[in-house]
Amino acid sequence: MISRQRLIDEFMELVQIDSESRYEQEICRVLFQKFSALGLKVEEDDTAAVTGHGAGNLFVLLEGAAGVKTPRLFFTSHMDTVSPGCKIKPQLDDDGYIRSDGTTILGSDDKAGIAAMLEAIRVIQEQQLPHGPVQFIITVGEEAGLRGARAMDPGRVNADLGYALDSNKAVGGIATTGPSQAKIVMKVIGKSAHAGVNPEEGVSAIQVAAKAIGRMSLGRIDSETTANIGSFAGGGATNIVCDNVRLDAEARSLDQAKLDRQVQSMRQALASAAADYGATAEFESEIVYPAFSHADDSLVVALAKESAEAIGCTPRTFASGGGSDANVFNSFGIPTVNLAIGYEHIHTKKEQIKADSLVKTAELVVEIITRASQSH
């Protein structure tokens, strides 16, 4: 059914197109041409003006076959990668894994998902398999905070159920639960003074920030909640008491109430430290994306489980600790889960994916589409 070599070749082609987040213009152009060449309707939205990325999101429609009644489906992957993602040199090694030459990432996150989509469309067309309407949505800026998905018009998504092809673990894994994330910016404003002449007249923003961090619960809070300080910036010359510090942080939880409590505790820690030392504190928090959760017997999950089993994979549901475009699509009111596609060690130079996983991912997409048309 799946043309293994064609799929591998296309994946190799896609990962060699530079597309680090914010620089998606070339991969967007290539994908527009590829989907159009398959006879599908392709549109690029105008979100680039909002996101500042090199392209907009792509919306691709595979029209439903005549007489086929089925839930409207969509599949989504993102076209951007993390860095270092330029001049990638992929290779299929003797152990069946595809890797880069070790100087860059591979880009299977998420070009493996895109390659699987393209192969699935070709198979459906070549074998004239029954199918309803299917939308394929390729986003920009996922690696930069889901920027493309967050900026898109929800009205462009014409589907009843959705599947993101963007999770690790073996094919057959289904992320049915994902966390909400709060992006946090904290600032401490102290008072400068000469560090050697009159330090007692200053208020060190660095010291205050350090005391605040010491009062925060960070790392693994509980089984559903995490928090992290990502950057600590401020100060300059050693002979000046630092009067300004900025902290960039995040908190995540599968439970919104727990997330709210964690954010509030971090706010209080900052405020109390600032008050103790006579500094001023600023705290800003924004929910970047909401949590989602689907029961194993829900239609979106059941269809994925049945399809995984049909292609010889073991279906397994799990809760993810990371955010994805699936969070955003769920916020649009469209039940969406994130399917595991088998990539490993993502965001590192050791990233790899089995060629067999590419094949199984494409098989899974075909099976979900055709099974939906057969059972509904």
PDB file of C-alpha atoms in Angstrom, residues 9-221:
ATOM      1  CA  ASP A   9      12.878   9.987  -0.480  1.00  0.00           C
ATOM      2  CA  GLU A  10      10.270  12.672   0.146  1.00  0.00           C
ATOM      3  CA  PHE A  11      11.128  12.866   3.832  1.00  0.00           C
ATOM      4  CA  MET A  12      14.807  13.233   2.934  1.00  0.00           C
ATOM      5  CA  GLU A  13      13.896  16.016   0.502  1.00  0.00           C
ATOM      6  CA  LEU A  14      11.811  17.894   3.054  1.00  0.00           C
ATOM      7  CA  VAL A  15      14.375  17.842   5.855  1.00  0.00           C
ATOM      8  CA  GLN A  16      16.999  19.308   3.524  1.00  0.00           C
ATOM      9  CA  ILE A  17      14.896  22.452   3.068  1.00  0.00           C
ATOM     10  CA  ASP A  18      15.988  24.991   5.683  1.00  0.00           C
ATOM     11  CA  SER A  19      12.979  26.013   7.771  1.00  0.00           C
ATOM     12  CA  GLU A  20      14.018  27.091  11.222  1.00  0.00           C
ATOM     13  CA  SER A  21      11.182  28.840  13.021  1.00  0.00           C
ATOM     14  CA  ARG A  22      10.600  32.340  11.568  1.00  0.00           C
ATOM     15  CA  TYR A  23      12.163  31.317   8.241  1.00  0.00           C
ATOM     16  CA  GLU A  24       9.455  29.089   6.752  1.00  0.00           C
ATOM     17  CA  GLN A  25       9.123  30.842   3.375  1.00  0.00           C
ATOM     18  CA  GLU A  26      10.898  28.205   1.263  1.00  0.00           C
ATOM     19  CA  ILE A  27       9.304  25.125   2.849  1.00  0.00           C
ATOM     20  CA  CYS A  28       5.897  26.799   2.544  1.00  0.00           C
ATOM     21  CA  ARG A  29       6.477  27.398  -1.183  1.00  0.00           C
ATOM     22  CA  VAL A  30       7.542  23.787  -1.741  1.00  0.00           C
ATOM     23  CA  LEU A  31       4.603  22.361   0.200  1.00  0.00           C
ATOM     24  CA  PHE A  32       2.157  24.615  -1.628  1.00  0.00           C
ATOM     25  CA  GLN A  33       3.443  23.170  -4.897  1.00  0.00           C
ATOM     26  CA  LYS A  34       3.422  19.561  -3.670  1.00  0.00           C
ATOM     27  CA  PHE A  35      -0.151  19.615  -2.406  1.00  0.00           C
ATOM     28  CA  SER A  36      -1.329  21.543  -5.472  1.00  0.00           C
ATOM     29  CA  ALA A  37       0.325  18.982  -7.768  1.00  0.00           C
ATOM     30  CA  LEU A  38      -1.859  16.321  -6.145  1.00  0.00           C
ATOM     31  CA  GLY A  39      -4.934  18.226  -7.298  1.00  0.00           C
ATOM     32  CA  LEU A  40      -5.879  19.547  -3.874  1.00  0.00           C
ATOM     33  CA  LYS A  41      -7.121  23.011  -3.041  1.00  0.00           C
ATOM     34  CA  VAL A  42      -4.388  24.886  -1.168  1.00  0.00           C
ATOM     35  CA  GLU A  43      -4.578  28.248   0.582  1.00  0.00           C
ATOM     36  CA  GLU A  44      -2.064  30.209   2.661  1.00  0.00           C
ATOM     37  CA  ASP A  45      -3.528  32.476   5.307  1.00  0.00           C
ATOM     38  CA  ASP A  46      -2.324  35.997   6.058  1.00  0.00           C
ATOM     39  CA  THR A  47      -1.002  35.407   9.571  1.00  0.00           C
ATOM     40  CA  ALA A  48       2.613  36.155   8.603  1.00  0.00           C
ATOM     41  CA  ALA A  49       1.835  39.846   9.083  1.00  0.00           C
ATOM     42  CA  VAL A  50       0.869  39.065  12.685  1.00  0.00           C
ATOM     43  CA  THR A  51       3.432  36.422  13.629  1.00  0.00           C
ATOM     44  CA  GLY A  52       6.448  37.894  11.851  1.00  0.00           C
ATOM     45  CA  HIS A  53       7.242  34.458  10.431  1.00  0.00           C
ATOM     46  CA  GLY A  54       8.322  33.816   6.862  1.00  0.00           C
ATOM     47  CA  ALA A  55       4.979  32.421   5.752  1.00  0.00           C
ATOM     48  CA  GLY A  56       1.398  31.851   6.775  1.00  0.00           C
ATOM     49  CA  ASN A  57      -0.315  28.586   7.653  1.00  0.00           C
ATOM     50  CA  LEU A  58      -1.318  26.263   4.809  1.00  0.00           C
ATOM     51  CA  PHE A  59      -4.854  24.890   4.529  1.00  0.00           C
ATOM     52  CA  VAL A  60      -5.223  21.933   2.162  1.00  0.00           C
ATOM     53  CA  LEU A  61      -8.514  20.249   1.266  1.00  0.00           C
ATOM     54  CA  LEU A  62      -9.001  16.721  -0.010  1.00  0.00           C
ATOM     55  CA  GLU A  63     -12.603  16.709  -1.205  1.00  0.00           C
ATOM     56  CA  GLY A  64     -14.762  13.825  -0.027  1.00  0.00           C
ATOM     57  CA  ALA A  65     -15.631  11.069  -2.465  1.00  0.00           C
ATOM     58  CA  ALA A  66     -19.163  11.154  -3.843  1.00  0.00           C
ATOM     59  CA  GLY A  67     -21.710   9.400  -1.662  1.00  0.00           C
ATOM     60  CA  VAL A  68     -19.384   8.897   1.299  1.00  0.00           C
ATOM     61  CA  LYS A  69     -20.791  10.086   4.630  1.00  0.00           C
ATOM     62  CA  THR A  70     -18.202  10.497   7.341  1.00  0.00           C
ATOM     63  CA  PRO A  71     -17.084  12.868  10.084  1.00  0.00           C
ATOM     64  CA  ARG A  72     -14.989  15.675   8.656  1.00  0.00           C
ATOM     65  CA  LEU A  73     -11.372  15.091   9.642  1.00  0.00           C
ATOM     66  CA  PHE A  74      -8.269  17.222   9.771  1.00  0.00           C
ATOM     67  CA  PHE A  75      -4.615  16.346  10.215  1.00  0.00           C
ATOM     68  CA  THR A  76      -2.002  18.872  11.260  1.00  0.00           C
ATOM     69  CA  SER A  77       1.784  19.112  11.339  1.00  0.00           C
ATOM     70  CA  HIS A  78       4.111  22.100  11.543  1.00  0.00           C
ATOM     71  CA  MET A  79       6.576  23.164   8.869  1.00  0.00           C
ATOM     72  CA  ASP A  80       9.137  24.875  11.121  1.00  0.00           C
ATOM     73  CA  THR A  81      12.010  23.292  13.038  1.00  0.00           C
ATOM     74  CA  VAL A  82      14.217  24.246  15.950  1.00  0.00           C
ATOM     75  CA  SER A  83      17.871  25.134  15.403  1.00  0.00           C
ATOM     76  CA  PRO A  84      20.432  24.079  14.361  1.00  0.00           C
ATOM     77  CA  GLY A  85      18.273  23.153  11.389  1.00  0.00           C
ATOM     78  CA  CYS A  86      20.099  24.484   8.338  1.00  0.00           C
ATOM     79  CA  LYS A  87      22.019  22.426   5.797  1.00  0.00           C
ATOM     80  CA  ILE A  88      20.724  19.151   7.222  1.00  0.00           C
ATOM     81  CA  LYS A  89      22.351  16.077   5.694  1.00  0.00           C
ATOM     82  CA  PRO A  90      20.067  13.076   6.320  1.00  0.00           C
ATOM     83  CA  GLN A  91      21.212   9.493   5.971  1.00  0.00           C
ATOM     84  CA  LEU A  92      19.551   6.091   6.308  1.00  0.00           C
ATOM     85  CA  ASP A  93      21.843   3.974   8.450  1.00  0.00           C
ATOM     86  CA  ASP A  94      22.193   0.194   8.423  1.00  0.00           C
ATOM     87  CA  ASP A  95      20.116  -0.153  11.603  1.00  0.00           C
ATOM     88  CA  GLY A  96      17.062   1.293   9.843  1.00  0.00           C
ATOM     89  CA  TYR A  97      17.232   4.726  11.457  1.00  0.00           C
ATOM     90  CA  ILE A  98      17.363   8.022   9.576  1.00  0.00           C
ATOM     91  CA  ARG A  99      19.706  10.532  11.185  1.00  0.00           C
ATOM     92  CA  SER A 100      21.547  13.741  10.339  1.00  0.00           C
ATOM     93  CA  ASP A 101      25.327  13.798  10.080  1.00  0.00           C
ATOM     94  CA  GLY A 102      25.458  14.878  13.731  1.00  0.00           C
ATOM     95  CA  THR A 103      26.059  18.590  13.127  1.00  0.00           C
ATOM     96  CA  THR A 104      22.363  19.518  13.060  1.00  0.00           C
ATOM     97  CA  ILE A 105      18.977  18.260  14.140  1.00  0.00           C
ATOM     98  CA  LEU A 106      17.186  15.926  11.715  1.00  0.00           C
ATOM     99  CA  GLY A 107      13.845  17.713  11.423  1.00  0.00           C
ATOM    100  CA  SER A 108      11.611  14.661  11.798  1.00  0.00           C
ATOM    101  CA  ASP A 109       9.801  16.973  14.214  1.00  0.00           C
ATOM    102  CA  ASP A 110       7.665  17.581  12.258  1.00  0.00           C
ATOM    103  CA  LYS A 111       8.533  16.818   8.647  1.00  0.00           C
ATOM    104  CA  ALA A 112       7.897  13.148   9.311  1.00  0.00           C
ATOM    105  CA  GLY A 113       4.257  14.113   9.824  1.00  0.00           C
ATOM    106  CA  ILE A 114       4.163  16.128   6.601  1.00  0.00           C
ATOM    107  CA  ALA A 115       5.788  13.338   4.575  1.00  0.00           C
ATOM    108  CA  ALA A 116       3.250  10.862   5.973  1.00  0.00           C
ATOM    109  CA  MET A 117       0.382  13.151   4.946  1.00  0.00           C
ATOM    110  CA  LEU A 118       1.642  13.450   1.374  1.00  0.00           C
ATOM    111  CA  GLU A 119       2.153   9.709   1.038  1.00  0.00           C
ATOM    112  CA  ALA A 120      -1.286   8.974   2.496  1.00  0.00           C
ATOM    113  CA  ILE A 121      -2.927  11.291  -0.035  1.00  0.00           C
ATOM    114  CA  ARG A 122      -1.101   9.601  -2.900  1.00  0.00           C
ATOM    115  CA  VAL A 123      -2.137   6.129  -1.709  1.00  0.00           C
ATOM    116  CA  ILE A 124      -5.779   7.169  -1.299  1.00  0.00           C
ATOM    117  CA  GLN A 125      -5.805   8.638  -4.801  1.00  0.00           C
ATOM    118  CA  GLU A 126      -3.924   5.782  -6.478  1.00  0.00           C
ATOM    119  CA  GLN A 127      -6.064   3.074  -4.928  1.00  0.00           C
ATOM    120  CA  GLN A 128      -9.274   5.119  -5.064  1.00  0.00           C
ATOM    121  CA  LEU A 129      -9.983   4.407  -1.409  1.00  0.00           C
ATOM    122  CA  PRO A 130     -13.264   5.657   0.079  1.00  0.00           C
ATOM    123  CA  HIS A 131     -12.951   8.819   2.101  1.00  0.00           C
ATOM    124  CA  GLY A 132     -14.855  11.821   3.333  1.00  0.00           C
ATOM    125  CA  PRO A 133     -13.562  15.402   3.280  1.00  0.00           C
ATOM    126  CA  VAL A 134     -10.148  15.748   4.894  1.00  0.00           C
ATOM    127  CA  GLN A 135      -8.332  18.965   5.691  1.00  0.00           C
ATOM    128  CA  PHE A 136      -4.554  19.081   6.115  1.00  0.00           C
ATOM    129  CA  ILE A 137      -3.268  22.082   8.088  1.00  0.00           C
ATOM    130  CA  ILE A 138       0.452  22.859   8.067  1.00  0.00           C
ATOM    131  CA  THR A 139       1.359  25.518  10.606  1.00  0.00           C
ATOM    132  CA  VAL A 140       4.259  27.893  11.059  1.00  0.00           C
ATOM    133  CA  GLY A 141       5.916  28.832  14.311  1.00  0.00           C
ATOM    134  CA  GLU A 142       4.905  25.813  16.369  1.00  0.00           C
ATOM    135  CA  GLU A 143       8.390  25.658  17.843  1.00  0.00           C
ATOM    136  CA  ALA A 144       8.172  29.355  18.746  1.00  0.00           C
ATOM    137  CA  GLY A 145       5.137  28.966  20.998  1.00  0.00           C
ATOM    138  CA  LEU A 146       2.419  27.665  18.654  1.00  0.00           C
ATOM    139  CA  ARG A 147       2.404  31.079  16.995  1.00  0.00           C
ATOM    140  CA  GLY A 148       0.883  30.058  13.680  1.00  0.00           C
ATOM    141  CA  ALA A 149      -1.964  28.069  15.216  1.00  0.00           C
ATOM    142  CA  ARG A 150      -2.687  30.760  17.785  1.00  0.00           C
ATOM    143  CA  ALA A 151      -2.875  33.438  15.084  1.00  0.00           C
ATOM    144  CA  MET A 152      -5.114  31.566  12.643  1.00  0.00           C
ATOM    145  CA  ASP A 153      -8.809  32.200  12.119  1.00  0.00           C
ATOM    146  CA  PRO A 154     -10.670  29.283  13.769  1.00  0.00           C
ATOM    147  CA  GLY A 155     -13.300  29.561  11.066  1.00  0.00           C
ATOM    148  CA  ARG A 156     -10.825  28.187   8.528  1.00  0.00           C
ATOM    149  CA  VAL A 157     -10.847  24.797  10.249  1.00  0.00           C
ATOM    150  CA  ASN A 158     -13.703  22.806   8.760  1.00  0.00           C
ATOM    151  CA  ALA A 159     -13.645  19.546  10.696  1.00  0.00           C
ATOM    152  CA  ASP A 160     -15.408  17.532  13.368  1.00  0.00           C
ATOM    153  CA  LEU A 161     -12.309  15.658  14.608  1.00  0.00           C
ATOM    154  CA  GLY A 162      -8.607  16.374  14.436  1.00  0.00           C
ATOM    155  CA  TYR A 163      -5.265  14.596  14.638  1.00  0.00           C
ATOM    156  CA  ALA A 164      -1.891  16.230  15.157  1.00  0.00           C
ATOM    157  CA  LEU A 165       1.029  14.171  13.857  1.00  0.00           C
ATOM    158  CA  ASP A 166       3.503  15.567  16.334  1.00  0.00           C
ATOM    159  CA  SER A 167       4.340  13.411  19.341  1.00  0.00           C
ATOM    160  CA  ASN A 168       7.202  11.151  20.301  1.00  0.00           C
ATOM    161  CA  LYS A 169       6.783   7.504  21.371  1.00  0.00           C
ATOM    162  CA  ALA A 170       6.123   4.555  19.064  1.00  0.00           C
ATOM    163  CA  VAL A 171       3.377   4.753  16.452  1.00  0.00           C
ATOM    164  CA  GLY A 172       0.143   3.728  18.153  1.00  0.00           C
ATOM    165  CA  GLY A 173       0.635   6.158  21.030  1.00  0.00           C
ATOM    166  CA  ILE A 174      -2.150   8.733  21.433  1.00  0.00           C
ATOM    167  CA  ALA A 175      -1.689  11.836  23.587  1.00  0.00           C
ATOM    168  CA  THR A 176      -5.230  12.332  24.874  1.00  0.00           C
ATOM    169  CA  THR A 177      -4.334  14.909  27.505  1.00  0.00           C
ATOM    170  CA  GLY A 178      -2.126  17.983  27.271  1.00  0.00           C
ATOM    171  CA  PRO A 179      -1.239  20.751  29.729  1.00  0.00           C
ATOM    172  CA  SER A 180      -2.067  24.408  29.855  1.00  0.00           C
ATOM    173  CA  GLN A 181       0.949  26.705  29.878  1.00  0.00           C
ATOM    174  CA  ALA A 182       1.393  30.122  31.445  1.00  0.00           C
ATOM    175  CA  LYS A 183       4.175  32.351  30.128  1.00  0.00           C
ATOM    176  CA  ILE A 184       5.515  34.542  32.911  1.00  0.00           C
ATOM    177  CA  VAL A 185       7.668  37.676  32.840  1.00  0.00           C
ATOM    178  CA  MET A 186       8.935  39.034  36.151  1.00  0.00           C
ATOM    179  CA  LYS A 187      10.851  42.277  36.660  1.00  0.00           C
ATOM    180  CA  VAL A 188      12.610  43.625  39.717  1.00  0.00           C
ATOM    181  CA  ILE A 189      13.466  47.317  39.943  1.00  0.00           C
ATOM    182  CA  GLY A 190      15.967  48.148  42.646  1.00  0.00           C
ATOM    183  CA  LYS A 191      18.189  51.174  43.182  1.00  0.00           C
ATOM    184  CA  SER A 192      21.665  51.717  41.767  1.00  0.00           C
ATOM    185  CA  ALA A 193      24.588  52.863  43.858  1.00  0.00           C
ATOM    186  CA  HIS A 194      28.373  52.624  43.791  1.00  0.00           C
ATOM    187  CA  ALA A 195      29.194  49.078  44.862  1.00  0.00           C
ATOM    188  CA  GLY A 196      32.445  50.088  46.588  1.00  0.00           C
ATOM    189  CA  VAL A 197      31.628  53.541  47.971  1.00  0.00           C
ATOM    190  CA  ASN A 198      28.015  53.426  49.166  1.00  0.00           C
ATOM    191  CA  PRO A 199      26.440  49.998  48.458  1.00  0.00           C
ATOM    192  CA  GLU A 200      24.130  50.374  51.467  1.00  0.00           C
ATOM    193  CA  GLU A 201      22.289  53.116  49.600  1.00  0.00           C
ATOM    194  CA  GLY A 202      21.447  50.760  46.736  1.00  0.00           C
ATOM    195  CA  VAL A 203      18.932  47.958  46.371  1.00  0.00           C
ATOM    196  CA  SER A 204      20.287  45.032  44.377  1.00  0.00           C
ATOM    197  CA  ALA A 205      17.697  43.748  41.949  1.00  0.00           C
ATOM    198  CA  ILE A 206      19.814  40.623  41.525  1.00  0.00           C
ATOM    199  CA  GLN A 207      19.705  39.882  45.242  1.00  0.00           C
ATOM    200  CA  VAL A 208      15.961  40.459  45.398  1.00  0.00           C
ATOM    201  CA  ALA A 209      15.346  38.231  42.373  1.00  0.00           C
ATOM    202  CA  ALA A 210      17.509  35.514  43.877  1.00  0.00           C
ATOM    203  CA  LYS A 211      15.572  35.659  47.149  1.00  0.00           C
ATOM    204  CA  ALA A 212      12.296  35.485  45.215  1.00  0.00           C
ATOM    205  CA  ILE A 213      13.425  32.431  43.277  1.00  0.00           C
ATOM    206  CA  GLY A 214      14.489  30.774  46.515  1.00  0.00           C
ATOM    207  CA  ARG A 215      10.930  31.132  47.779  1.00  0.00           C
ATOM    208  CA  MET A 216       9.367  29.560  44.675  1.00  0.00           C
ATOM    209  CA  SER A 217       8.455  25.936  44.156  1.00  0.00           C
ATOM    210  CA  LEU A 218      10.029  25.027  40.822  1.00  0.00           C
ATOM    211  CA  GLY A 219      10.660  21.936  38.715  1.00  0.00           C
ATOM    212  CA  ARG A 220       8.241  19.048  39.271  1.00  0.00           C
ATOM    213  CA  ILE A 221       5.493  20.375  41.524  1.00  0.00           C
TER     214      ILE A 221
END
